């Protein structure tokens, strides 16, 4: 049987309406995809460096799983009785590398891995990222020098852990001393040689 244009139009309209109705029904009845949340341990109030952590100092919060750091602690029992290796700020998520077992030796020799060395570098507000990096953070070392092609900057070291922060005394042109911020890094002996040479 041959269908005229009007009949074809009515059939197409009916099919379109049916498809729209099915789509609406599916969307309105579909279960919304729920974001997976996981518990992490956060600082309830500021915890100074070298302070023994108590349950009142920490709290458990829930964040999306994809934003949870692999080293984030999950329960108050993970931190209670341990010591803060750095000052922990309020609402900061506590990472395992920021705390230590009470009574654990805190000397450099216990922190430096085998065949590694510690070296201290002077920094300023620019090279020290405004003083924000602290113990346990990692940073890159850049070298800027003049050559026949002008000024060139290269990356000497990458992802180096900060062992300590502080200040060192450096001589001024008039012979007096001045204190400048510093970071102490964990490096290999060869990297320590290259850094010392670059500083000159």
Short mmCIF file of C-alpha atoms in Angstrom, two decimals:
data_model
loop_
_atom_site.label_atom_id
_atom_site.label_comp_id
_atom_site.label_asym_id
_atom_site.label_seq_id
_atom_site.Cartn_x
_atom_site.Cartn_y
_atom_site.Cartn_z
CA UNK A 1 0.00 0.00 0.00
CA UNK A 2 1.44 3.34 -0.98
CA UNK A 3 1.46 5.95 1.78
CA UNK A 4 0.85 9.57 0.98
CA UNK A 5 2.98 12.38 2.39
CA UNK A 6 0.42 13.26 5.06
CA UNK A 7 0.34 9.73 6.41
CA UNK A 8 4.15 9.58 6.53
CA UNK A 9 4.19 12.89 8.40
CA UNK A 10 1.68 11.61 10.99
CA UNK A 11 3.73 8.42 11.54
CA UNK A 12 6.99 10.37 11.90
CA UNK A 13 5.35 12.76 14.36
CA UNK A 14 4.03 9.84 16.40
CA UNK A 15 7.47 8.19 16.53
CA UNK A 16 9.15 11.46 17.53
CA UNK A 17 6.64 12.01 20.31
CA UNK A 18 7.18 8.46 21.54
CA UNK A 19 10.96 8.88 21.56
CA UNK A 20 10.69 12.18 23.43
CA UNK A 21 8.35 10.63 25.99
CA UNK A 22 10.69 7.69 26.57
CA UNK A 23 13.70 10.01 26.96
CA UNK A 24 11.84 12.15 29.51
CA UNK A 25 10.76 9.08 31.46
CA UNK A 26 14.33 7.67 31.50
CA UNK A 27 15.89 10.93 32.64
CA UNK A 28 13.29 11.62 35.33
CA UNK A 29 13.52 8.09 36.77
CA UNK A 30 17.25 7.52 36.41
CA UNK A 31 19.23 7.35 39.65
CA UNK A 32 21.65 10.30 39.89
CA UNK A 33 25.28 9.21 39.93
CA UNK A 34 26.57 9.75 43.44
CA UNK A 35 30.07 11.09 43.99
CA UNK A 36 32.22 8.70 45.99
CA UNK A 37 33.31 10.36 49.24
CA UNK A 38 36.07 9.12 51.54
CA UNK A 39 37.08 10.09 55.10
CA UNK A 40 40.34 11.97 55.67
CA UNK A 41 41.91 13.38 58.83
CA UNK A 42 42.12 17.17 59.14
CA UNK A 43 43.50 19.59 61.73
CA UNK A 44 40.81 20.89 64.13
CA UNK A 45 43.10 23.57 65.54
CA UNK A 46 46.67 24.59 64.73
CA UNK A 47 49.23 22.04 65.91
CA UNK A 48 52.69 23.55 66.52
CA UNK A 49 55.86 21.79 65.46
CA UNK A 50 57.01 18.97 67.77
CA UNK A 51 53.62 18.77 69.52
CA UNK A 52 52.14 15.42 70.57
CA UNK A 53 48.81 15.06 68.77
CA UNK A 54 45.67 14.37 70.83
CA UNK A 55 42.20 13.38 69.58
CA UNK A 56 40.88 16.91 70.26
CA UNK A 57 43.36 18.37 67.78
CA UNK A 58 42.03 16.46 64.77
CA UNK A 59 38.73 15.83 63.04
CA UNK A 60 37.46 13.56 60.27
CA UNK A 61 36.00 15.14 57.15
CA UNK A 62 34.76 13.60 53.91
CA UNK A 63 36.01 14.69 50.49
CA UNK A 64 35.63 13.33 46.93
CA UNK A 65 37.77 10.25 46.46
CA UNK A 66 39.63 11.72 43.47
CA UNK A 67 40.87 14.62 45.62
CA UNK A 68 42.18 12.47 48.49
CA UNK A 69 45.99 12.47 48.70
CA UNK A 70 47.52 8.96 48.79
CA UNK A 71 49.30 9.84 52.06
CA UNK A 72 46.22 11.34 53.73
CA UNK A 73 45.42 9.79 57.11
CA UNK A 74 41.89 8.43 57.54
CA UNK A 75 41.30 8.02 61.29
CA UNK A 76 42.19 9.89 64.52
CA UNK A 77 43.99 6.75 65.70
CA UNK A 78 46.44 7.19 62.81
CA UNK A 79 47.74 10.43 64.37
CA UNK A 80 46.93 10.29 68.10
CA UNK A 81 50.07 10.04 70.21
CA UNK A 82 52.38 10.95 67.34
CA UNK A 83 54.38 14.15 66.95
CA UNK A 84 53.96 16.89 64.35
CA UNK A 85 57.16 17.16 62.29
CA UNK A 86 56.03 20.60 61.06
CA UNK A 87 53.43 23.14 62.15
CA UNK A 88 50.03 21.88 60.97
CA UNK A 89 47.50 24.61 60.17
CA UNK A 90 43.78 24.52 60.98
CA UNK A 91 41.72 22.61 58.36
CA UNK A 92 44.89 21.17 56.78
CA UNK A 93 44.59 17.53 55.71
CA UNK A 94 47.18 15.52 57.65
CA UNK A 95 49.62 13.51 55.55
CA UNK A 96 51.66 10.62 56.89
CA UNK A 97 54.97 12.37 56.09
CA UNK A 98 54.04 15.31 58.36
CA UNK A 99 53.98 13.29 61.60
CA UNK A 100 56.36 10.92 63.40
CA UNK A 101 56.22 8.38 66.19
CA UNK A 102 56.83 9.98 69.59
CA UNK A 103 60.41 9.52 70.68
CA UNK A 104 61.59 8.73 67.18
CA UNK A 105 65.06 10.20 66.61
CA UNK A 106 64.84 13.56 64.86
CA UNK A 107 68.43 13.84 63.71
CA UNK A 108 69.34 14.40 60.07
CA UNK A 109 71.20 11.11 59.89
CA UNK A 110 67.94 9.24 60.51
CA UNK A 111 66.11 11.18 57.80
CA UNK A 112 68.63 10.94 54.97
CA UNK A 113 68.25 7.79 52.85
CA UNK A 114 71.35 5.64 52.17
CA UNK A 115 73.73 7.08 49.56
CA UNK A 116 72.04 10.51 49.81
CA UNK A 117 73.34 13.78 51.20
CA UNK A 118 71.93 16.98 52.72
CA UNK A 119 72.81 20.37 51.25
CA UNK A 120 71.59 23.82 52.29
CA UNK A 121 70.79 26.54 49.75
CA UNK A 122 70.05 30.22 50.32
CA UNK A 123 66.76 31.42 48.84
CA UNK A 124 64.79 34.66 48.60
CA UNK A 125 61.11 35.63 48.26
CA UNK A 126 61.17 34.72 44.55
CA UNK A 127 63.32 31.58 44.43
CA UNK A 128 61.82 30.36 47.71
CA UNK A 129 58.23 30.66 46.42
CA UNK A 130 57.45 33.37 49.01
CA UNK A 131 58.52 31.06 51.84
CA UNK A 132 55.57 28.69 51.47
CA UNK A 133 57.48 25.38 50.94
CA UNK A 134 58.18 23.55 54.18
CA UNK A 135 59.61 20.27 55.46
CA UNK A 136 58.40 17.33 53.39
CA UNK A 137 57.51 19.42 50.33
CA UNK A 138 59.33 18.90 47.06
CA UNK A 139 60.76 21.44 44.66
CA UNK A 140 62.80 21.90 41.49
CA UNK A 141 66.17 23.66 41.24
CA UNK A 142 66.68 26.05 38.31
CA UNK A 143 70.00 27.50 37.15
CA UNK A 144 70.13 30.84 35.33
CA UNK A 145 73.41 31.85 33.72
CA UNK A 146 74.85 34.13 31.09
CA UNK A 147 76.42 32.71 27.94
CA UNK A 148 77.20 33.81 24.40
CA UNK A 149 73.52 33.48 23.49
CA UNK A 150 72.34 35.63 26.37
CA UNK A 151 70.60 34.57 29.57
CA UNK A 152 69.57 30.93 29.77
CA UNK A 153 67.65 29.03 32.46
CA UNK A 154 67.83 25.25 32.79
CA UNK A 155 66.39 22.77 35.27
CA UNK A 156 69.18 21.20 37.33
CA UNK A 157 67.17 19.02 39.70
CA UNK A 158 63.54 17.98 39.99
CA UNK A 159 61.25 16.78 42.77
CA UNK A 160 63.78 17.17 45.59
CA UNK A 161 62.52 16.81 49.16
CA UNK A 162 62.97 19.60 51.70
CA UNK A 163 64.67 18.22 54.79
CA UNK A 164 64.65 21.48 56.78
CA UNK A 165 64.03 25.19 56.47
CA UNK A 166 65.72 28.02 58.30
CA UNK A 167 68.24 30.80 57.75
CA UNK A 168 71.96 31.02 57.15
CA UNK A 169 74.44 33.83 57.70
CA UNK A 170 76.04 35.35 54.60
CA UNK A 171 78.64 38.15 54.39
CA UNK A 172 77.72 41.58 53.03
CA UNK A 173 80.02 43.85 51.02
CA UNK A 174 80.79 45.95 54.10
CA UNK A 175 81.98 42.86 55.99
CA UNK A 176 78.91 42.49 58.19
CA UNK A 177 76.72 39.41 58.22
CA UNK A 178 73.10 39.07 57.16
CA UNK A 179 70.59 36.26 57.64
CA UNK A 180 68.89 34.87 54.53
CA UNK A 181 66.20 32.16 54.29
CA UNK A 182 67.42 28.70 53.40
CA UNK A 183 66.21 25.22 52.50
CA UNK A 184 68.06 21.97 53.12
CA UNK A 185 67.52 19.34 50.45
CA UNK A 186 68.17 15.61 50.10
CA UNK A 187 70.39 15.01 47.05
CA UNK A 188 72.96 12.55 45.71
CA UNK A 189 76.69 13.29 46.19
CA UNK A 190 77.02 14.22 42.49
CA UNK A 191 74.03 16.54 42.70
CA UNK A 192 75.56 18.19 45.77
CA UNK A 193 78.78 18.82 43.81
CA UNK A 194 76.86 20.32 40.89
CA UNK A 195 74.80 22.56 43.19
CA UNK A 196 77.91 23.83 44.97
CA UNK A 197 79.54 24.61 41.62
CA UNK A 198 76.39 26.36 40.36
CA UNK A 199 76.27 28.59 43.45
CA UNK A 200 79.68 30.02 42.54
#
